[in-house]
């Protein structure tokens, strides 16, 4: 009796710690919890895995250990926080399609989503995560503001190249994941889908006539070598194909990084920037559901990148020479921010796209930070070169863990340097954090590089009690910078603390006068 | 002989009067016209000044948030030197029109302004 009670008490305490739940979508049955399957579902699973009943049972018992072995703590630094209305303190990370929803509170259960098609390949995924020359892209999160529906949350992710597919999960609430749609080469219209190692891209379109908006997702077909579709445009809710970008002959081996931008600034994205793994950057015009006019933006193959980590665009007033504070010494233009991967290392590039020529490696000014010697002055000649040429590049010692963030003209980068022998081990890696001047890549703060004890996740800016702003890293709630600076155009290095009281700011864009009548 | 010389003097006098009056009359007209012109210019300048000072006041009030502008649209932000990632910044375009009228005259000043506000934490939970 006492033993029984002891066991019960033990069970009671042990249960919450081990209560990881594993979900998948079983064709014909819907979302199932792999630990609580009925006989029929069990049979379907063993058929899918081509294992006997007994072996399937063994496989299920080993699942926890298998997923533990799959876990790659350096990939965890790429995790994204879930919105608070879905689950508090939860983060999601994708291991080439296997999704882990983990809380930073150990008492909360970890939820795993295993794409059905990936189940037979679980043991092979680890090799893919450990490839230093490839970027493991994270899923796209669509929250209630983007969906326009209260309490809704959809996640769109690509899977490993072992069994390429894209899928969308509805997670409201988190503990009942539901598969909305999935596409793979078996689905009509997606026959050419050969690689899905990419972060899908959200696209919102406003229909002028009916005053409704629709949400689409762009899915890249990475790793294509033959002449097939490069990018699919699908409906975010149904996965139905709306359009596709056909590949011209000269483009192959697409990287998973891409971005949409609004070239004519009318609030409707009209262009897509994408790249090949080798570093060629292209732009395609988008109109309704059609893509046309593929033009090269830059050729960065001279940097010899192994993959492209991120592409982002930014609209900024770029200095073009003359006195700094003068309004006419700046030009408004789009910048393209790129994170190129060179195996364990990477290069960050800020590119000023031009209509006339396609810039290559020699058109960028190398502004790599010399970490050891502290502040290095930027010469007038270098500044002039940056203004005349097509931008700057900076070599980083590791890879970026999160997309770059620009706040008040300062570029914040989180860098993780991995040990090639222990690629997936965070203990053997080195984390740092950098803050660079957007226009000439000089350090903005006294310290050019901030070493971190723990790897940095998603960054967020919050106001502090003193009326300024702090930069917080969300995974471990570390305060990275306790008083953010803002760059100022008065001089090359000018910066001032960012004050909360200075918002909202007003800017006078123009005044005109009108007179009418007679005396 | 006598008659003809008398006629000549009369004609000469008449011509002289004509010349003199044709010189002086436009001068009188010009003087009165320029007076009128200066009066209207003063009025116009006063009106202009009044409208502009009122507009400046309204601009200040708008920036303090005391009054609302005629209309505004949410739109992409103009380019900043100290640029921000898209999600964290919000821009509203305001249009402020001030007009004053006197008699049959109207003067109006219209300004376009951008109100830039920072969304803490961003729309996405990240920046």
Coordinates of C-alpha atoms in Angstrom, one line a residue, chain A residues 38-492:
Chain A
X38 CA -5.4 3.5 -31.8
X39 CA -4.7 0.2 -33.3
X40 CA -5.7 1.3 -36.9
X41 CA -3.4 4.3 -36.6
X42 CA -0.6 2.1 -35.3
X43 CA -1.0 -0.1 -38.3
X44 CA -0.9 2.8 -40.6
X45 CA 2.3 4.1 -39.0
X46 CA 4.0 0.7 -39.2
X47 CA 3.1 0.5 -42.9
X48 CA 4.5 4.1 -43.4
X49 CA 7.7 3.2 -41.7
X50 CA 7.9 -0.2 -43.3
X51 CA 8.4 -1.8 -39.9
X52 CA 6.7 -4.6 -38.2
X53 CA 4.2 -4.0 -35.4
X54 CA 6.8 -4.8 -32.8
X55 CA 9.5 -2.7 -34.4
X56 CA 7.0 0.2 -34.6
X57 CA 6.3 -0.1 -30.9
X58 CA 10.1 0.0 -30.3
X59 CA 10.4 3.0 -32.7
X60 CA 7.8 4.9 -30.7
X61 CA 9.5 4.0 -27.4
X62 CA 12.7 5.4 -28.9
X63 CA 11.1 8.5 -30.3
X64 CA 12.0 10.7 -27.4
X65 CA 15.6 9.6 -27.5
X66 CA 15.7 10.0 -31.3
X67 CA 14.4 13.6 -31.1
X68 CA 16.9 14.3 -28.3
X69 CA 19.7 13.1 -30.6
X70 CA 18.3 15.3 -33.3
X71 CA 18.3 18.4 -31.1
X72 CA 20.9 20.9 -32.2
X73 CA 21.4 23.6 -29.6
X74 CA 23.2 25.9 -32.0
X75 CA 20.0 25.8 -34.2
X76 CA 18.0 26.7 -31.1
X77 CA 19.5 30.1 -31.2
X78 CA 17.4 30.7 -34.4
X79 CA 14.2 30.0 -32.5
X80 CA 11.3 32.5 -32.7
X81 CA 9.0 33.5 -29.9
X82 CA 5.3 32.5 -30.2
X83 CA 2.9 35.3 -29.6
X84 CA 1.6 35.5 -26.0
X85 CA -2.0 34.8 -27.0
X86 CA -1.0 31.3 -28.3
X87 CA 1.4 30.3 -25.5
X88 CA 3.3 32.3 -23.0
X89 CA 7.1 31.9 -23.0
X90 CA 7.1 29.4 -25.8
X91 CA 9.6 29.4 -28.7
X92 CA 9.5 27.4 -31.9
X93 CA 12.5 26.0 -33.8
X94 CA 12.5 23.9 -36.9
X95 CA 15.1 21.1 -37.3
X96 CA 14.7 20.8 -41.1
X97 CA 10.9 20.5 -40.8
X98 CA 10.6 18.8 -37.4
X99 CA 9.1 21.5 -35.2
X100 CA 10.0 21.9 -31.5
X101 CA 7.8 24.1 -29.4
X102 CA 9.7 24.6 -26.2
X103 CA 9.1 26.8 -23.2
X104 CA 11.9 28.5 -21.3
X105 CA 10.2 27.3 -18.2
X106 CA 11.2 23.7 -17.7
X107 CA 7.9 22.7 -16.2
X108 CA 6.0 23.3 -19.4
X109 CA 5.7 20.4 -21.8
X110 CA 7.6 20.5 -25.0
X111 CA 5.4 19.9 -28.1
X112 CA 6.9 18.3 -31.2
X113 CA 5.3 18.4 -34.7
X114 CA 6.7 15.7 -37.0
X115 CA 5.7 16.0 -40.6
X116 CA 4.3 12.6 -41.6
X117 CA 6.5 12.3 -44.7
X118 CA 9.6 12.9 -42.6
X119 CA 9.0 10.1 -40.1
X120 CA 11.0 7.5 -41.9
X121 CA 14.0 9.9 -42.3
X122 CA 14.3 11.1 -38.7
X123 CA 17.7 9.6 -38.2
X124 CA 19.0 11.2 -41.3
X125 CA 18.0 14.8 -40.4
X126 CA 20.9 15.3 -38.0
X127 CA 23.4 15.2 -40.9
X128 CA 21.5 18.0 -42.6
X129 CA 21.6 20.2 -39.5
X130 CA 25.3 19.7 -39.1
X131 CA 26.2 21.0 -42.5
X132 CA 28.1 24.2 -42.0
X133 CA 27.7 25.4 -45.5
X134 CA 23.9 25.4 -45.5
X135 CA 21.5 27.6 -43.7
X136 CA 18.6 25.8 -41.8
X137 CA 15.7 28.2 -42.5
X138 CA 13.1 28.8 -39.8
X139 CA 9.3 28.7 -40.3
X140 CA 7.2 31.7 -41.1
X141 CA 4.8 32.8 -38.3
X142 CA 1.6 34.5 -39.1
X143 CA -0.1 36.1 -36.1
X144 CA -3.5 37.6 -35.6
X145 CA -2.6 41.1 -36.9
X146 CA -1.3 39.6 -40.2
X147 CA -4.2 37.2 -40.5
X148 CA -6.8 39.8 -39.5
X149 CA -8.5 37.3 -37.2
X150 CA -8.5 37.5 -33.5
X151 CA -6.7 34.6 -31.7
X152 CA -5.5 33.0 -34.9
X153 CA -2.0 31.7 -35.5
X154 CA -0.6 29.9 -38.5
X155 CA 2.9 28.6 -39.0
X156 CA 4.2 27.8 -42.5
X157 CA 7.4 25.7 -42.7
X158 CA 9.5 23.9 -45.2
X159 CA 11.0 20.5 -44.5
X160 CA 14.2 18.7 -45.1
X161 CA 15.3 18.0 -48.6
X162 CA 15.0 14.2 -47.8
X163 CA 11.3 14.5 -48.4
X164 CA 10.6 18.0 -49.7
X165 CA 7.3 19.6 -48.8
X166 CA 5.9 22.8 -47.4
X167 CA 3.1 22.7 -44.8
X168 CA 1.0 25.1 -42.8
X169 CA -0.1 24.4 -39.2
X170 CA -2.9 26.2 -37.4
X171 CA -1.9 26.5 -33.7
X172 CA -4.7 28.0 -31.8
X173 CA -4.3 26.7 -29.1
X174 CA -0.7 25.4 -29.2
X175 CA -1.7 22.0 -27.7
X176 CA -4.0 21.1 -30.6
X177 CA -2.0 21.6 -33.8
X178 CA -4.0 21.1 -36.9
X179 CA -2.5 20.7 -40.4
X180 CA -4.1 23.3 -42.8
X181 CA -2.4 22.2 -46.0
X182 CA 0.8 20.6 -47.3
X183 CA 2.3 20.6 -50.7
X184 CA 4.9 18.3 -52.2
X185 CA 5.9 16.9 -55.6
X186 CA 2.9 14.5 -55.4
X187 CA 0.4 17.4 -55.4
X188 CA -0.8 18.6 -58.8
X189 CA 0.8 21.9 -59.8
X190 CA 3.9 21.3 -57.6
X191 CA 5.5 18.5 -59.6
X192 CA 8.8 20.3 -59.9
X193 CA 9.2 20.9 -56.1
X194 CA 12.6 19.5 -55.4
X195 CA 13.9 21.4 -52.4
X196 CA 12.1 23.1 -49.5
X197 CA 14.9 24.4 -47.3
X198 CA 13.6 27.9 -47.1
X199 CA 11.7 30.3 -45.0
X200 CA 8.3 31.0 -46.8
X201 CA 7.5 34.6 -47.4
X202 CA 4.2 36.3 -46.6
X203 CA 2.5 38.5 -49.1
X204 CA -0.5 40.6 -48.4
X205 CA -2.5 42.0 -51.3
X206 CA -5.1 44.7 -51.1
X207 CA -7.8 44.5 -53.8
X208 CA -8.7 48.0 -54.7
X209 CA -12.0 47.1 -56.2
X210 CA -13.6 44.9 -53.5
X211 CA -11.6 46.5 -50.7
X212 CA -10.6 43.1 -49.3
X213 CA -7.1 41.8 -48.7
X214 CA -5.8 38.4 -49.3
X215 CA -2.9 36.7 -47.8
X216 CA -0.5 34.6 -49.9
X217 CA 2.7 32.8 -49.2
X218 CA 5.7 32.5 -51.5
X219 CA 7.4 29.1 -51.4
X220 CA 10.9 28.8 -52.9
X221 CA 11.9 25.7 -54.8
X222 CA 15.5 25.4 -53.6
X223 CA 18.0 23.0 -55.0
X224 CA 16.5 22.9 -58.5
X225 CA 18.9 22.1 -61.2
X226 CA 16.6 21.6 -64.2
X227 CA 14.4 24.2 -65.8
X228 CA 11.4 24.2 -63.5
X229 CA 9.5 26.6 -61.3
X230 CA 11.6 28.7 -58.9
X231 CA 8.9 30.2 -56.7
X232 CA 5.3 29.1 -56.1
X233 CA 2.7 31.6 -54.9
X234 CA 0.0 29.9 -52.8
X235 CA -3.0 30.9 -50.8
X236 CA -2.0 31.1 -47.1
X237 CA -5.2 29.3 -45.9
X238 CA -5.6 26.6 -48.5
X239 CA -2.2 26.1 -50.1
X240 CA -3.8 26.4 -53.5
X241 CA -1.4 27.6 -56.2
X242 CA -2.0 31.1 -57.5
X243 CA 1.1 31.7 -59.6
X244 CA 4.6 30.6 -60.2
X245 CA 7.9 32.1 -61.2
X246 CA 9.5 30.1 -64.1
X247 CA 13.2 29.7 -64.1
X248 CA 15.2 31.1 -66.9
X249 CA 18.2 29.2 -68.1
X250 CA 20.8 31.2 -66.3
X251 CA 19.4 30.7 -62.8
X252 CA 20.0 27.5 -60.8
X253 CA 20.6 26.3 -57.3
X254 CA 18.3 28.7 -55.5
X255 CA 19.0 29.7 -51.9
X256 CA 16.2 29.7 -49.4
X257 CA 16.6 33.4 -48.6
X258 CA 14.3 35.8 -50.4
X259 CA 12.4 39.0 -49.6
X260 CA 9.5 41.0 -51.1
X261 CA 9.7 44.8 -51.4
X262 CA 7.7 47.7 -52.6
X263 CA 9.8 49.5 -55.1
X264 CA 7.3 52.3 -55.9
X265 CA 6.3 52.7 -52.2
X266 CA 2.6 52.4 -52.7
X267 CA 2.2 49.9 -49.8
X268 CA 1.8 47.0 -52.1
X269 CA 4.9 44.7 -52.5
X270 CA 5.8 44.6 -56.2
X271 CA 9.2 43.0 -56.4
X272 CA 10.8 39.9 -55.2
X273 CA 14.5 39.6 -54.4
X274 CA 16.0 36.2 -54.4
X275 CA 19.4 34.6 -54.9
X276 CA 21.3 31.6 -55.8
X277 CA 23.5 29.8 -53.2
X278 CA 26.6 31.0 -55.2
X279 CA 25.7 34.6 -54.5
X280 CA 23.9 36.0 -57.6
X281 CA 21.1 38.2 -56.6
X282 CA 18.0 38.8 -58.8
X283 CA 14.9 40.8 -58.8
X284 CA 11.6 39.8 -60.3
X285 CA 8.6 42.0 -60.7
X286 CA 5.3 40.8 -59.2
X287 CA 1.9 41.8 -60.4
X288 CA -1.3 40.1 -59.3
X289 CA -0.3 36.5 -59.6
X290 CA 2.3 36.9 -62.2
X291 CA 6.1 37.3 -62.2
X292 CA 8.0 38.9 -65.0
X293 CA 11.2 40.8 -65.8
X294 CA 13.9 39.0 -64.0
X295 CA 16.9 41.4 -63.7
X296 CA 20.2 40.8 -61.9
X297 CA 20.7 43.1 -58.8
X298 CA 24.3 42.1 -57.9
X299 CA 26.8 39.3 -58.4
X300 CA 28.4 38.5 -55.1
X301 CA 29.9 35.2 -56.2
X302 CA 33.3 36.7 -55.8
X303 CA 32.8 36.4 -52.0
X304 CA 32.5 32.7 -52.6
X305 CA 29.5 32.2 -50.4
X306 CA 28.2 28.7 -49.6
X307 CA 24.7 29.9 -49.0
X308 CA 22.7 33.1 -48.4
X309 CA 21.3 33.3 -44.9
X310 CA 19.1 36.4 -45.1
X311 CA 18.0 39.0 -47.5
X312 CA 16.2 42.1 -46.2
X313 CA 15.4 45.5 -47.6
X314 CA 15.4 48.8 -45.9
X315 CA 14.4 52.3 -47.2
X316 CA 16.8 54.9 -45.9
X317 CA 18.2 58.4 -46.5
X318 CA 21.7 57.6 -47.7
X319 CA 24.5 60.2 -47.4
X320 CA 25.9 61.1 -50.8
X321 CA 28.5 63.6 -49.8
X322 CA 28.4 67.3 -48.8
X323 CA 27.8 68.6 -45.3
X324 CA 26.1 66.0 -43.2
X325 CA 23.2 68.0 -41.6
X326 CA 22.1 69.4 -45.0
X327 CA 18.9 67.8 -46.3
X328 CA 20.2 67.8 -49.8
X329 CA 23.3 65.8 -48.9
X330 CA 21.2 62.7 -48.7
X331 CA 19.2 60.6 -51.1
X332 CA 16.3 58.4 -50.3
X333 CA 16.8 54.9 -51.6
X334 CA 16.3 51.2 -51.0
X335 CA 19.1 49.2 -49.4
X336 CA 19.4 45.5 -49.6
X337 CA 20.9 43.8 -46.5
X338 CA 22.4 40.4 -47.1
X339 CA 23.9 37.8 -44.9
X340 CA 26.3 35.6 -46.9
X341 CA 27.4 32.3 -45.4
X342 CA 31.0 31.1 -45.9
X343 CA 30.8 27.8 -44.2
X344 CA 31.3 28.7 -40.5
X345 CA 31.9 32.3 -41.2
X346 CA 29.8 34.9 -42.9
X347 CA 29.9 38.2 -44.6
X348 CA 27.4 41.0 -44.1
X349 CA 26.7 43.2 -47.1
X350 CA 24.7 46.4 -47.4
X351 CA 24.0 47.0 -51.0
X352 CA 22.7 50.1 -52.8
X353 CA 21.0 48.7 -55.9
X354 CA 21.6 50.6 -59.1
X355 CA 19.7 50.5 -62.4
X356 CA 22.7 50.9 -64.6
X357 CA 25.3 48.3 -63.7
X358 CA 25.4 45.0 -61.8
X359 CA 27.9 45.4 -58.9
X360 CA 30.3 42.7 -58.1
X361 CA 32.7 42.1 -55.2
X362 CA 35.0 45.0 -56.1
X363 CA 32.3 47.5 -55.8
X364 CA 32.0 47.1 -52.1
X365 CA 34.2 48.7 -49.5
X366 CA 35.6 46.2 -47.0
X367 CA 34.6 47.5 -43.5
X368 CA 35.5 44.4 -41.5
X369 CA 35.8 45.4 -37.8
X370 CA 39.3 44.9 -36.3
X371 CA 38.1 43.5 -32.9
X372 CA 41.4 43.7 -31.1
X373 CA 42.5 47.3 -31.7
X374 CA 39.3 48.9 -30.6
X375 CA 38.0 52.0 -32.4
X376 CA 39.3 52.4 -35.9
X377 CA 38.8 55.8 -37.4
X378 CA 37.0 55.9 -40.8
X379 CA 39.1 58.0 -43.2
X380 CA 37.4 60.6 -45.4
X381 CA 38.6 58.7 -48.4
X382 CA 36.9 55.5 -47.2
X383 CA 33.7 57.4 -46.5
X384 CA 33.8 58.9 -50.0
X385 CA 34.4 55.4 -51.4
X386 CA 31.4 54.0 -49.7
X387 CA 29.3 56.9 -51.0
X388 CA 30.5 56.5 -54.6
X389 CA 30.6 52.7 -54.7
X390 CA 27.7 50.3 -54.1
X391 CA 27.9 49.8 -50.4
X392 CA 30.0 48.0 -47.8
X393 CA 30.8 44.5 -46.7
X394 CA 31.9 43.3 -43.3
X395 CA 33.4 39.9 -42.5
X396 CA 32.0 38.2 -39.4
X397 CA 33.6 35.4 -37.4
X398 CA 30.5 33.3 -37.2
X399 CA 27.0 33.0 -38.6
X400 CA 24.0 35.1 -37.8
X401 CA 21.5 33.5 -35.6
X402 CA 18.6 35.9 -36.3
X403 CA 17.7 38.3 -39.2
X404 CA 19.5 41.6 -38.8
X405 CA 17.6 44.4 -37.1
X406 CA 18.0 48.1 -37.7
X407 CA 17.0 50.5 -35.0
X408 CA 17.7 54.3 -35.3
X409 CA 20.3 53.7 -37.9
X410 CA 22.2 51.1 -36.0
X411 CA 22.5 47.6 -37.3
X412 CA 22.3 44.9 -34.6
X413 CA 23.7 41.5 -35.4
X414 CA 23.9 38.4 -33.3
X415 CA 26.8 36.2 -34.3
X416 CA 27.4 32.6 -33.3
X417 CA 30.8 31.0 -34.0
X418 CA 30.5 27.2 -34.1
X419 CA 33.2 24.7 -33.6
X420 CA 33.4 22.6 -36.8
X421 CA 34.0 19.4 -34.8
X422 CA 31.0 20.0 -32.5
X423 CA 28.8 21.9 -34.8
X424 CA 25.6 21.3 -32.9
X425 CA 26.9 22.0 -29.5
X426 CA 26.3 25.4 -28.0
X427 CA 28.9 24.7 -25.3
X428 CA 31.6 24.6 -27.9
X429 CA 30.5 27.8 -29.6
X430 CA 31.1 31.4 -29.0
X431 CA 28.3 34.0 -29.0
X432 CA 28.7 37.7 -29.6
X433 CA 26.6 40.7 -30.5
X434 CA 27.6 43.6 -32.8
X435 CA 26.2 47.1 -33.3
X436 CA 27.3 48.8 -36.6
X437 CA 26.6 52.1 -38.1
X438 CA 24.2 51.5 -41.0
X439 CA 26.0 53.9 -43.4
X440 CA 29.6 53.0 -42.9
X441 CA 29.8 50.0 -40.6
X442 CA 31.8 51.6 -37.8
X443 CA 31.1 50.6 -34.2
X444 CA 28.4 52.9 -32.7
X445 CA 29.0 51.9 -29.1
X446 CA 32.3 52.2 -27.2
X447 CA 32.7 48.4 -27.6
X448 CA 32.7 47.1 -31.2
X449 CA 31.8 43.5 -30.2
X450 CA 29.9 42.4 -27.1
X451 CA 30.7 38.8 -26.0
X452 CA 27.7 37.0 -24.7
X453 CA 27.5 34.2 -22.1
X454 CA 24.5 32.6 -23.7
X455 CA 23.5 32.6 -27.4
X456 CA 21.2 35.4 -28.4
X457 CA 17.7 34.8 -29.8
X458 CA 15.2 37.2 -31.2
X459 CA 15.9 40.8 -30.3
X460 CA 13.2 43.2 -29.0
X461 CA 13.3 46.9 -28.0
X462 CA 11.6 48.1 -24.9
X463 CA 11.5 51.4 -23.1
X464 CA 13.3 51.7 -19.7
X465 CA 12.4 53.7 -16.6
X466 CA 14.9 56.4 -17.4
X467 CA 13.0 57.4 -20.5
X468 CA 15.4 55.7 -22.9
X469 CA 15.3 52.3 -24.6
X470 CA 16.9 48.9 -23.9
X471 CA 17.6 46.1 -26.3
X472 CA 16.5 42.7 -24.9
X473 CA 17.2 39.3 -26.2
X474 CA 14.1 37.2 -25.8
X475 CA 15.3 33.6 -25.3
X476 CA 17.0 34.2 -22.0
X477 CA 15.7 37.7 -21.4
X478 CA 19.2 39.2 -21.3
X479 CA 19.5 42.9 -21.5
X480 CA 22.1 43.5 -24.3
X481 CA 22.2 47.3 -24.4
X482 CA 20.7 49.4 -21.6
X483 CA 20.6 52.7 -23.4
X484 CA 20.1 52.6 -27.1
X485 CA 21.8 55.2 -29.3
X486 CA 20.5 56.9 -32.4
X487 CA 22.8 58.0 -35.2
X488 CA 22.7 61.6 -36.2
X489 CA 23.6 63.2 -39.6
X490 CA 25.5 66.1 -38.0
X491 CA 28.8 64.4 -38.4
X492 CA 30.2 61.0 -39.4

